[in-house]
Amino acid sequence: MDDRLGELLAEGLAGDGPVVVMTGAGISAESGIPTFRGEEGYWTVGSANYHPMEMATYEAYRRMPEEVWRWYLYRRSVCRRAAPNDAHRALVHLEEALQDRFLLITQNVDGLHRRAGSSAARTFEIHGNIDVMRCERDGSRHLIPEAIGEAWGPSSPFTDEARSLLSGCCPGGALARPHVLWFDETYDEENFRFHSSIDAAVGAALLIVIGTSGSTNLPMQVGAIVARRGSPMIVINRDPSPFSEMAERSAAGYFCHGPAGEHLPPIVARLTGADRS
Ligand code: OAD
């Protein structure tokens, strides 16, 4: 490992406050889930049936709830058929070693961190979870019933059975909505851990940012707060991004240019002491 990277990791471990890891779609790319803005990304590849970015709005859901649900059930099927990879597992080891000093902020709705073994208490899913539906009336959250299946393709028709399964939480039978944050909505604490994420950034002894293009508001705030405070910030990404620029501008920043599956395991081994045992 490069000496400078080793020094920054040691400085982070020696500091007060949590080791905060913030992930984006890039960490799940090696599990076969498309990113949003890459060549095969959800926001890049169009479809005969929808304009991808428009589908992720409350406005679209209000106008055509079944179309939006079809798209989320398709994406949910892609996520459910994927398995966690070495980078997800490395973060589970890091949490096991650091316990309450560990915090994970993820933009990913794919649930792979939780399936790998990251704890619910220390994982902030700031854009929601594709396996969960939310009642529009009382805001209650419910796992999407298993009976919905994992075989939804991009053109699968919405069925009466699906409608009834996705209406499970409301006595009146109204359709629940996907528990995800849409472009015309704002972060809050109750659903998306907004304040907890800001607090984590303010207190962080070390921030590790993995596989995100820096296109959304809260993650950029988290990065900017840590950079402004001069705390160590390690960025792992296949491509340069606003986060890698922040790291390169900061005296306590370091950019690991390449895939998460390659760069994260040695960093975790250093933080847990596994590379010395
Ligand atoms: P993006 O698709 O915008 O960016 C993925 C990033 O991961 C890019 O910078 C890639 O270079 C990088 N990447 C790809 N493969 C990688 C690998 N194997 N290892 C490391 N890095 C890799 O996805 P996000 O930044 O997660 O929000 O997108 C943020 C949010 O924008 C999403 O959560 C979603 C979207 O709109 C909502 O839907 C609210």
Coordinates of C-alpha atoms in Angstrom, one line a residue, residues 64-159:
M64 CA -49.1 6.4 -14.0
P65 CA -48.5 4.4 -10.8
E66 CA -48.7 1.0 -12.6
E67 CA -46.0 2.0 -15.2
V68 CA -43.7 3.2 -12.4
W69 CA -44.3 0.1 -10.4
R70 CA -43.5 -2.1 -13.4
W71 CA -40.2 -0.3 -13.8
Y72 CA -39.4 -0.7 -10.1
L73 CA -40.4 -4.4 -10.0
Y74 CA -38.1 -4.9 -13.0
R75 CA -35.2 -3.2 -11.2
R76 CA -36.1 -5.1 -8.0
S77 CA -35.8 -8.4 -9.9
V78 CA -32.3 -7.4 -11.2
C79 CA -31.2 -6.5 -7.6
R80 CA -32.7 -9.7 -6.1
R81 CA -30.9 -11.9 -8.7
A82 CA -27.6 -10.2 -7.9
A83 CA -25.3 -11.3 -5.0
P84 CA -23.1 -9.1 -2.8
N85 CA -19.4 -9.0 -3.9
D86 CA -16.0 -8.7 -2.1
A87 CA -16.4 -5.0 -1.6
H88 CA -19.8 -5.4 0.2
R89 CA -18.2 -8.2 2.3
A90 CA -15.2 -6.1 3.2
L91 CA -17.5 -3.5 4.7
V92 CA -19.1 -6.1 6.8
H93 CA -15.7 -7.1 8.2
L94 CA -14.9 -3.4 8.9
E95 CA -18.2 -3.0 10.8
E96 CA -17.5 -6.2 12.8
A97 CA -14.1 -4.7 13.8
L98 CA -15.1 -1.2 14.5
Q99 CA -18.6 -1.8 15.9
D100 CA -20.1 1.6 17.0
R101 CA -17.3 3.5 15.3
F102 CA -18.6 2.4 11.9
L103 CA -21.3 4.1 9.9
L104 CA -22.4 3.3 6.3
I105 CA -24.3 5.8 4.2
T106 CA -25.5 4.2 1.0
Q107 CA -27.3 5.7 -2.0
N108 CA -28.0 2.2 -3.3
V109 CA -31.5 0.9 -3.1
D110 CA -30.4 -2.6 -4.0
G111 CA -30.2 -3.9 -0.5
L112 CA -26.8 -5.7 -1.1
H113 CA -25.1 -4.2 1.9
R114 CA -27.8 -5.6 4.2
R115 CA -27.8 -8.9 2.4
A116 CA -24.0 -9.1 2.8
G117 CA -24.5 -8.6 6.6
S118 CA -24.1 -4.9 7.3
S119 CA -26.4 -4.0 10.2
A120 CA -29.7 -2.1 9.9
A121 CA -28.7 0.2 12.8
R122 CA -25.5 1.4 11.2
T123 CA -26.6 1.5 7.5
F124 CA -28.4 4.7 6.4
E125 CA -30.2 3.9 3.1
I126 CA -30.5 7.6 2.1
H127 CA -32.4 6.9 -1.2
G128 CA -34.6 4.1 0.2
N129 CA -34.8 0.4 -0.6
I130 CA -36.2 -1.3 -3.6
D131 CA -37.5 -4.2 -1.5
V132 CA -39.8 -1.9 0.5
M133 CA -43.1 -0.2 -0.2
R134 CA -44.5 2.7 1.8
C135 CA -48.1 3.5 2.6
E136 CA -49.1 6.9 1.2
R137 CA -51.7 7.4 4.0
D138 CA -49.7 6.8 7.2
G139 CA -46.1 6.5 5.9
S140 CA -45.7 2.9 7.3
R141 CA -43.1 0.8 5.5
H142 CA -43.6 -2.9 4.5
L143 CA -41.5 -5.5 2.8
I144 CA -42.8 -6.2 -0.7
P145 CA -44.4 -9.6 -0.5
E146 CA -42.2 -12.5 -1.7
A147 CA -45.2 -13.7 -3.8
I148 CA -44.5 -10.8 -6.2
G149 CA -41.6 -12.9 -7.6
E150 CA -38.3 -11.9 -9.2
A151 CA -39.1 -12.6 -12.8
W152 CA -40.1 -9.1 -13.8
G153 CA -38.6 -8.0 -17.2
P154 CA -38.7 -4.5 -18.6
S155 CA -41.9 -5.3 -20.5
S156 CA -43.8 -7.5 -18.0
P157 CA -47.4 -6.4 -17.7
F158 CA -48.7 -5.2 -14.4
T159 CA -51.3 -7.7 -13.1

